[in-house]
Short mmCIF file of C-alpha atoms in Angstrom, two decimals:
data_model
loop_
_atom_site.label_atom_id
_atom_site.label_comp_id
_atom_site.label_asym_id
_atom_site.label_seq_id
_atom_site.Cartn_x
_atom_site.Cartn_y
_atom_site.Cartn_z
CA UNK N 128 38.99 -7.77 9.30
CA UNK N 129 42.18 -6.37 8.88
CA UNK N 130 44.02 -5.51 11.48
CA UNK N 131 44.71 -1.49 11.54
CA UNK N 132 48.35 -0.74 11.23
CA UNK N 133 49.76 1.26 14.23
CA UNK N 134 51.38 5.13 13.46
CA UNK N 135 53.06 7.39 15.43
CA UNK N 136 51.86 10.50 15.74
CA UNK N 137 50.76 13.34 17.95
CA UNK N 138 48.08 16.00 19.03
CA UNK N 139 48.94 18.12 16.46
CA UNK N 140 48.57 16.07 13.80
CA UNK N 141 44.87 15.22 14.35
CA UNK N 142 44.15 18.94 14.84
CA UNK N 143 42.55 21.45 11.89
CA UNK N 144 43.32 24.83 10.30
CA UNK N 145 40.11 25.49 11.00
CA UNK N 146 38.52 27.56 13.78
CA UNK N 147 36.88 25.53 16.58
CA UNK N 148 33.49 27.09 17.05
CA UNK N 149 31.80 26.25 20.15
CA UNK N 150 30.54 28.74 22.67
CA UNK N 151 33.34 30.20 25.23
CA UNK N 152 33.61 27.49 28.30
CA UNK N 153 31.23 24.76 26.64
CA UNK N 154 32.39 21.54 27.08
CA UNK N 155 32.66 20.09 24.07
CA UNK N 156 36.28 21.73 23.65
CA UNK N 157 37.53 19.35 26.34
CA UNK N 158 36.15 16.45 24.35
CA UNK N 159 37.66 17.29 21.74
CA UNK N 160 41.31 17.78 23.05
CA UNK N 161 40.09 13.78 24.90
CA UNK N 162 39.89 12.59 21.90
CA UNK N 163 43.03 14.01 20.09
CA UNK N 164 44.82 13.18 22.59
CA UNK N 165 43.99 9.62 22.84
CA UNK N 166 44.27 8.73 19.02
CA UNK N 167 47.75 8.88 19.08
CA UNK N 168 48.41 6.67 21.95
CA UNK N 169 45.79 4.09 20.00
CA UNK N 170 48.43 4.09 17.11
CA UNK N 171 45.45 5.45 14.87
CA UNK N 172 46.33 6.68 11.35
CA UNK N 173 44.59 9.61 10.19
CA UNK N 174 44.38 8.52 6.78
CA UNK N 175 42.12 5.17 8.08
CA UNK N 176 39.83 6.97 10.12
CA UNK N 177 36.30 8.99 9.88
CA UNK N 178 34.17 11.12 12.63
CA UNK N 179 30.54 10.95 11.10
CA UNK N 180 28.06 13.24 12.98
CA UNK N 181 24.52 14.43 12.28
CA UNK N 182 23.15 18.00 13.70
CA UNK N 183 23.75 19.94 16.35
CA UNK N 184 26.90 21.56 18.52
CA UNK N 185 28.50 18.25 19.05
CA UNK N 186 28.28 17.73 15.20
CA UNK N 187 30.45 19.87 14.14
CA UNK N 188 33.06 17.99 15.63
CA UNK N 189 34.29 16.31 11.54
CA UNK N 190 35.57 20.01 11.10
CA UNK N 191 38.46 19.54 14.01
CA UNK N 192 39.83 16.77 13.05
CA UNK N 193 42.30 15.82 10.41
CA UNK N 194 40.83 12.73 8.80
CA UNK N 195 37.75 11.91 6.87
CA UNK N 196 34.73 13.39 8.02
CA UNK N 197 30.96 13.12 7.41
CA UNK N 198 28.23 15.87 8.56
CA UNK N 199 25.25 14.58 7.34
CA UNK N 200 21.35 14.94 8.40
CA UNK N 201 19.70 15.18 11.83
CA UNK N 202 19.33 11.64 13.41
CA UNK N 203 21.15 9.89 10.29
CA UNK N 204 24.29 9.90 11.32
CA UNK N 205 24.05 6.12 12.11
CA UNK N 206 22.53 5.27 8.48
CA UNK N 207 25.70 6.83 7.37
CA UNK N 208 28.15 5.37 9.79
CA UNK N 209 26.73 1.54 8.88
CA UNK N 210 27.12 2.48 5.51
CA UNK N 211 30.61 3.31 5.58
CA UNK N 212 31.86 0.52 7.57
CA UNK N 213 30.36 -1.78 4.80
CA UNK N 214 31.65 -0.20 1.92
CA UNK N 215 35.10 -0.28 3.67
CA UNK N 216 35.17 -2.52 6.65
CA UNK N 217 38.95 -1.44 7.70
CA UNK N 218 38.00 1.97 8.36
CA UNK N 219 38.30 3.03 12.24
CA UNK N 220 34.72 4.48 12.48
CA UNK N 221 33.54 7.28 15.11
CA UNK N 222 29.88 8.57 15.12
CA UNK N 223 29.46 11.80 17.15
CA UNK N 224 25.76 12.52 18.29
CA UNK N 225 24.18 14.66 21.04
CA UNK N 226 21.14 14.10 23.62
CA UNK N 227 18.73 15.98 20.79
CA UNK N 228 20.11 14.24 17.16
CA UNK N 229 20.73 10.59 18.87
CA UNK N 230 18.30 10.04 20.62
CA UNK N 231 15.04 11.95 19.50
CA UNK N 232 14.76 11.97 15.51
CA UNK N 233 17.38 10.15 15.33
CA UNK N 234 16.41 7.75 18.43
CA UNK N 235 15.15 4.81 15.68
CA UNK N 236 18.68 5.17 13.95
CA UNK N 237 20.38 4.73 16.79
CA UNK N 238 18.72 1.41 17.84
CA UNK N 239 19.42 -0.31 14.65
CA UNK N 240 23.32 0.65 15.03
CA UNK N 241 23.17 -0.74 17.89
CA UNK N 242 21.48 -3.76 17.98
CA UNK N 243 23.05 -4.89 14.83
CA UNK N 244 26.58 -4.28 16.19
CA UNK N 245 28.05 -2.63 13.86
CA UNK N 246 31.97 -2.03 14.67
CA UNK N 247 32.47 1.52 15.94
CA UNK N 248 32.94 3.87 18.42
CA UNK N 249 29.80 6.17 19.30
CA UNK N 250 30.15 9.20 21.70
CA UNK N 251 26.74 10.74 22.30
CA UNK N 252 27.42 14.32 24.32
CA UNK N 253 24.44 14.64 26.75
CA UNK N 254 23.76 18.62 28.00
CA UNK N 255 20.21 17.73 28.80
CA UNK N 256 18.96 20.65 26.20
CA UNK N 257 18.96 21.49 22.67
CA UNK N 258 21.96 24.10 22.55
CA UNK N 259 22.31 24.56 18.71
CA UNK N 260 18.20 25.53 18.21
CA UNK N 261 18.64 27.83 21.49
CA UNK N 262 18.05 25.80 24.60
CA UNK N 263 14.49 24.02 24.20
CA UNK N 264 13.83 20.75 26.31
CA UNK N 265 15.10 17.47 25.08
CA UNK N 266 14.50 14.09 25.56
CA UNK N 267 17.15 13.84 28.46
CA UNK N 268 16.13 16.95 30.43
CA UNK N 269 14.99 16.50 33.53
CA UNK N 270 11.39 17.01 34.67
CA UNK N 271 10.41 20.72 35.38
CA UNK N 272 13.25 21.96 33.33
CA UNK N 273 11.79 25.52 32.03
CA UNK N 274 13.06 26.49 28.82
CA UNK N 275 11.72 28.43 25.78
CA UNK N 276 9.17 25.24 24.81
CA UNK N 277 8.57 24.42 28.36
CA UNK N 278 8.25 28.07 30.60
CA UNK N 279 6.13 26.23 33.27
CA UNK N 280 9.08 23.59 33.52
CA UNK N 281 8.82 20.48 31.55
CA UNK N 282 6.55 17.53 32.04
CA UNK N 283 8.38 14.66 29.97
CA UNK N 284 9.79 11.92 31.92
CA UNK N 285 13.69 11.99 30.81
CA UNK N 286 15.22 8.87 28.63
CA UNK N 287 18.53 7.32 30.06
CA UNK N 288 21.21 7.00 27.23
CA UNK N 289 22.60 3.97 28.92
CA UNK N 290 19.16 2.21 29.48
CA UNK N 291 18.36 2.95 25.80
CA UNK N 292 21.60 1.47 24.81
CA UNK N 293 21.70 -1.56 26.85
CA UNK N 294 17.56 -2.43 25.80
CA UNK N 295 18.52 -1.69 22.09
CA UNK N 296 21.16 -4.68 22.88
CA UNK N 297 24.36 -2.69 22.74
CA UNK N 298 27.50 -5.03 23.54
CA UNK N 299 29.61 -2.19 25.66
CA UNK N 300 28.34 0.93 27.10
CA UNK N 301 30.69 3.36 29.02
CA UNK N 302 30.38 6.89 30.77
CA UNK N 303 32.26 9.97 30.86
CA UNK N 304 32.47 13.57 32.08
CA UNK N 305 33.63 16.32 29.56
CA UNK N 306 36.62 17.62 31.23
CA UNK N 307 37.18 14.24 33.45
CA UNK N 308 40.87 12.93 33.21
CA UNK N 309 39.37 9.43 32.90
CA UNK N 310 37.74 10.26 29.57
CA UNK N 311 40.28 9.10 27.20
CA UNK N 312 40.84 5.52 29.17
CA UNK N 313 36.88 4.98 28.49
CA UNK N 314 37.35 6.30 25.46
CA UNK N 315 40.43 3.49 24.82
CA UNK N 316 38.42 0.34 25.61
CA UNK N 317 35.60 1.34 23.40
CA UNK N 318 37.94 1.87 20.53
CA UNK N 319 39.23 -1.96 21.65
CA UNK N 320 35.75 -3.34 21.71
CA UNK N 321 34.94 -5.50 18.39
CA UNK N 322 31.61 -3.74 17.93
CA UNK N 323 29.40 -1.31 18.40
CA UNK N 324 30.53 0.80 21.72
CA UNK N 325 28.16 3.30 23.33
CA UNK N 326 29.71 6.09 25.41
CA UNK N 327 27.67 8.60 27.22
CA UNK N 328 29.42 11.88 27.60
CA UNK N 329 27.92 14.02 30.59
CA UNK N 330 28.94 18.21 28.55
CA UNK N 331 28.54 21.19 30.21
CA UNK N 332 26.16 23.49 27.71
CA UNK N 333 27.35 26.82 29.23
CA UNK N 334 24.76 29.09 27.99
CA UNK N 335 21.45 27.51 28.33
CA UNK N 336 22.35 24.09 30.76
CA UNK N 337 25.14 25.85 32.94
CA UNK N 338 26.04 23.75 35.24
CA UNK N 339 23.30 20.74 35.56
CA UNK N 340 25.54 18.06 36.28
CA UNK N 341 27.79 20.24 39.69
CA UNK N 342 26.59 17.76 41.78
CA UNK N 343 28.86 14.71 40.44
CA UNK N 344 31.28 16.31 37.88
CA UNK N 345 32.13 20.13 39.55
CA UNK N 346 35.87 20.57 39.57
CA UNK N 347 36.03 19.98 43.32
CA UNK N 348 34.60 18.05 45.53
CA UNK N 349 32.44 16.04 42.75
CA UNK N 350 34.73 13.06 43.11
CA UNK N 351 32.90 12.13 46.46
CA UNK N 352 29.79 10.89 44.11
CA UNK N 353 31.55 9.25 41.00
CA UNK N 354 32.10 6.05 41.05
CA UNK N 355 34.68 4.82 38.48
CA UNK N 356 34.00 1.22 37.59
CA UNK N 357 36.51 -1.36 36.32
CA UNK N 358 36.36 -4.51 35.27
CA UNK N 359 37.09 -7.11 38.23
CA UNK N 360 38.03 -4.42 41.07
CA UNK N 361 35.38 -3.66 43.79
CA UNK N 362 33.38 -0.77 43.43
CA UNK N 363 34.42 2.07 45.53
CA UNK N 364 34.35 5.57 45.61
CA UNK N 365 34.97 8.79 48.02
CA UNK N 366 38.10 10.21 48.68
CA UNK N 367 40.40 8.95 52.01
CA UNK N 368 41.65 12.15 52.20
CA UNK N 369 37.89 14.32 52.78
CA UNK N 370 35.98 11.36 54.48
CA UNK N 371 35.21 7.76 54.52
CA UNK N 372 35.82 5.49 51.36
CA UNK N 373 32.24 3.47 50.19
CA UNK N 374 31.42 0.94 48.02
CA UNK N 375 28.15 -0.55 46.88
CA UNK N 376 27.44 -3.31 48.25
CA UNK N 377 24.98 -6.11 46.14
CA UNK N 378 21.77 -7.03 48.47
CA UNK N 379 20.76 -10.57 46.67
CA UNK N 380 17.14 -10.75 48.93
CA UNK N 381 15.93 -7.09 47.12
CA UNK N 382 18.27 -7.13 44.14
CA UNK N 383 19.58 -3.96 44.56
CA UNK N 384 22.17 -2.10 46.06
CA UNK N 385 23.22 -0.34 49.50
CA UNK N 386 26.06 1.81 49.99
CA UNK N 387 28.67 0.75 52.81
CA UNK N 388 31.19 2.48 54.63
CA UNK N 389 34.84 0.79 53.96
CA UNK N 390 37.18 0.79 56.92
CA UNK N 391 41.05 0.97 56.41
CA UNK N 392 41.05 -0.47 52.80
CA UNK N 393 39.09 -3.69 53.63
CA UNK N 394 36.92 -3.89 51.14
CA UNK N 395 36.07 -7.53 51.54
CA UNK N 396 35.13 -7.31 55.00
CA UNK N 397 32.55 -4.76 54.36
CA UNK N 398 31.02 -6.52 51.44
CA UNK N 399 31.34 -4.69 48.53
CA UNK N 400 31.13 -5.76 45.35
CA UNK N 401 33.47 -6.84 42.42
CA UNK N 402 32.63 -5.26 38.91
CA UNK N 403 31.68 -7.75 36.33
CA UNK N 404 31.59 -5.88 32.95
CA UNK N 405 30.79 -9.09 31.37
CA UNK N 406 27.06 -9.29 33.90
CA UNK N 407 24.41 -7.17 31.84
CA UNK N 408 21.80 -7.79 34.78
CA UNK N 409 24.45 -6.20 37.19
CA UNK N 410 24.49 -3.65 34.08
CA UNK N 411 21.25 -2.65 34.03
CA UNK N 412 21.32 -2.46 38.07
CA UNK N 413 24.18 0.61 37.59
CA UNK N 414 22.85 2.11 34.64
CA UNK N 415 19.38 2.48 37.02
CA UNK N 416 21.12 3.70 39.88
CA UNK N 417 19.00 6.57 40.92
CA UNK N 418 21.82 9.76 41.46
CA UNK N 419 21.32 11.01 45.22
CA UNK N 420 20.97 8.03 47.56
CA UNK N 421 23.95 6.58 45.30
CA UNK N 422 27.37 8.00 43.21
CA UNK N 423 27.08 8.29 39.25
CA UNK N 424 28.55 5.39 37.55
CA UNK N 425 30.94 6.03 35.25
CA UNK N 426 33.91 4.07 33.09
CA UNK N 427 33.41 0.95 31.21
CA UNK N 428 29.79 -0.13 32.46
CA UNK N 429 29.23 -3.40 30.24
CA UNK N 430 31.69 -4.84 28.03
CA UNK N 431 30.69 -8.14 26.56
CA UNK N 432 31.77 -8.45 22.49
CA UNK N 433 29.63 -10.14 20.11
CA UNK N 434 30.13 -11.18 16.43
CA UNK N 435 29.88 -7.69 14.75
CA UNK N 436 27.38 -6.35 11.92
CA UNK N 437 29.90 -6.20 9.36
CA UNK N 438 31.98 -9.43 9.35
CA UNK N 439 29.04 -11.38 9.39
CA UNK N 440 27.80 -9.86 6.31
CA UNK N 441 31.24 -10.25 4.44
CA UNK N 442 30.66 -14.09 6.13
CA UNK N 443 27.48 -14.19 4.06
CA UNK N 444 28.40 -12.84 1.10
CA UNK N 445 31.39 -14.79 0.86
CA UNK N 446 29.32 -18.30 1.16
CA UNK N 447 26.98 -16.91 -1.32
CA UNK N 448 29.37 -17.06 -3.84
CA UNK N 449 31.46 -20.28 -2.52
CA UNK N 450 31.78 -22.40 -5.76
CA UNK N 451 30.00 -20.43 -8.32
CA UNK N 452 31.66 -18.75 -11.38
CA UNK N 453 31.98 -15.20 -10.97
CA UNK N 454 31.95 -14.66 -15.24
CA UNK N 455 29.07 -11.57 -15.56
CA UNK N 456 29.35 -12.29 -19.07
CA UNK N 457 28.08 -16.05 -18.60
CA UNK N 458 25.88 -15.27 -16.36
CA UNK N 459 24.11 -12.02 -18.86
CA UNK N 460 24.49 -14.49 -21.46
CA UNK N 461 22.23 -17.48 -19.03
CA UNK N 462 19.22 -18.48 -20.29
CA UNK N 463 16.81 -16.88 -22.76
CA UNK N 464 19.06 -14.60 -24.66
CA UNK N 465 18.94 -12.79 -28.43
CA UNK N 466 21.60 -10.83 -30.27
CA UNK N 467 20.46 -7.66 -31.94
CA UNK N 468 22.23 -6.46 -35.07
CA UNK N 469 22.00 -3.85 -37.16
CA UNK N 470 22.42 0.31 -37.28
CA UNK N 471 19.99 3.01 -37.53
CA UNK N 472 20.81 3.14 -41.37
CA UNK N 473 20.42 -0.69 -41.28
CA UNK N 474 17.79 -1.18 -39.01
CA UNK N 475 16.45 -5.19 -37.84
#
């Protein structure tokens, strides 16, 4: 691939004259400004890049901002996306889904994207509810959520974006909160991973999912149960200042988890463990983390590139045609061939 030549520009220049349409307080807005904000410090040019969504709030996200944009058909976005980055390989490719379009009609979409690795950045905003179509269940919503299509509360078991990912055999998986300052770094290394890079975004839906996700992303006091994970540092979380810092702390007997207290920085003493975002087994262990008895992991979860969709096609293609005469005259003319002469007037 080419690499993607580096521009200078700003906020402003990735913003549209058009009116941002989202309900008062819902949190795609802060998305949005996390992602115009972080193109310019990835040197992106405008003019190289394309937001491809499919249906729903989060899709109208192509509208705000200034560069190439795609709103296609519920679930399809990722048909679309694969398609673009093979007709033009050097284009800087980000697919915008929600809970609903990525991962219910669009849920077999989705899989292929990522399982064949195709080189871009997804951001799929989980609310937990269809907020477009008025606040019906979907597939993340948690059991006994009562909504229009579920008034006695809701008896489906709710899919994990992350587990989905990781079993469709996704290459880099990240999390992020809406209005979390540490958005646009997660944001960053998927944009820096060769391939395709899954990032669940937990959104506030205002209207009809206020507030589901207080208990690990409310303004204060929230930081107590996120942990932010980086590659090779130990994985703690809490805050010195309101209590006791913990980390997790690997068990190899059960493999699983416990949480240990951390006293005066030393980390090492009490066990805890380093983040490997290269391990997927120690992936899959924080992805199915039940929320509670342990923080939410968040930040760059698994991060382990693979040969990508695309240049191994262009690999293919070009061996194809290693040695051979590219003349589409000779080869029309090949074989078992006639000439016709003659006019209507003058027929054969």
């Amino acid at each position: 691939m080419t690499e993607l030549a580096k521009i200078e520009t700003t906020l402003k220049d990735w913003e549209t004259d058009q009116e941002v349409r989202w309900c008062p307080g819902c949190g795609d807005y802060a998305i949005l400004k996390a992602v115009q904000r972080t193109l310019p410090q990835l040197g992106a040019d405008p003019a190289n890049t394309v937001f491809i969504s499919g249906i729903g709030c989060s899709s109208r996200f192509p509208y705000y901002m200034e560069t190439y944009g795609f709103h296609t058909i519920h679930g399809r976005a990722p048909a679309f996306a694969t398609g673009v980055k093979l007709a033009n390989p050097d284009l800087d490719v980000w697919l915008v889904t929600g809970d609903g379009d990525g991962l219910s009609i669009g849920g077999n979409h989705m899989m292929h994207v990522l399982r064949r690795n195709v080189n871009m950045q997804i951001m799929l905003f989980n609310n937990e509810i269809y907020g477009l179509t008025k606040g019906q269940y979907s597939p993340t919503s948690r059991e006994h959520t009562r909504t229009p299509t579920s008034p006695l509360g809701s008896v489906d078991h709710p899919a994990n974006p992350c587990a989905f990912a990781l079993g469709s055999g996704a290459r880099f998986i990240g999390r992020g909160i809406d209005v979390s300052k540490n958005l646009p770094e997660v944001l960053k290394a998927a944009h820096a991973h060769q391939g395709a890079a899954f990032v669940e975004i937990f959104q506030n839906c205002i209207v009809y999912n206020k507030d589901v996700f207080d208990d690990f992303a409310a303004p204060k006091g929230a930081e107590l149960q996120q942990l932010w994970l980086e590659h090779g540092q130990p994985m703690l979380f809490g805050n010195p200042k309101k209590g006791p810092v913990k980390g997790l702390k690997l068990v190899p007997e059960k493999f699983t988890f416990e949480v240990v207290e951390v006293e005066d920085g030393d980390w090492e003493t009490a066990g805890v463990t380093v983040h490997d975002a290269k391990n997927r087994m120690l992936a899959h262990m924080l992805i199915e983390l039940p929320f509670g008895p342990f923080p939410m992991p968040l930040g760059v979860i698994y991060d382990d590139p693979a040969e990508t969709y695309e240049s191994a096609v262009i690999a293919e293609r070009a061996k194809a045609v290693e040695g051979k005469d590219n003349n589409l005259a000779k080869l029309l003319a090949k074989g078992q061939t006639w000439t016709v002469s003659g006019t209507a007037q003058d027929p054969v």
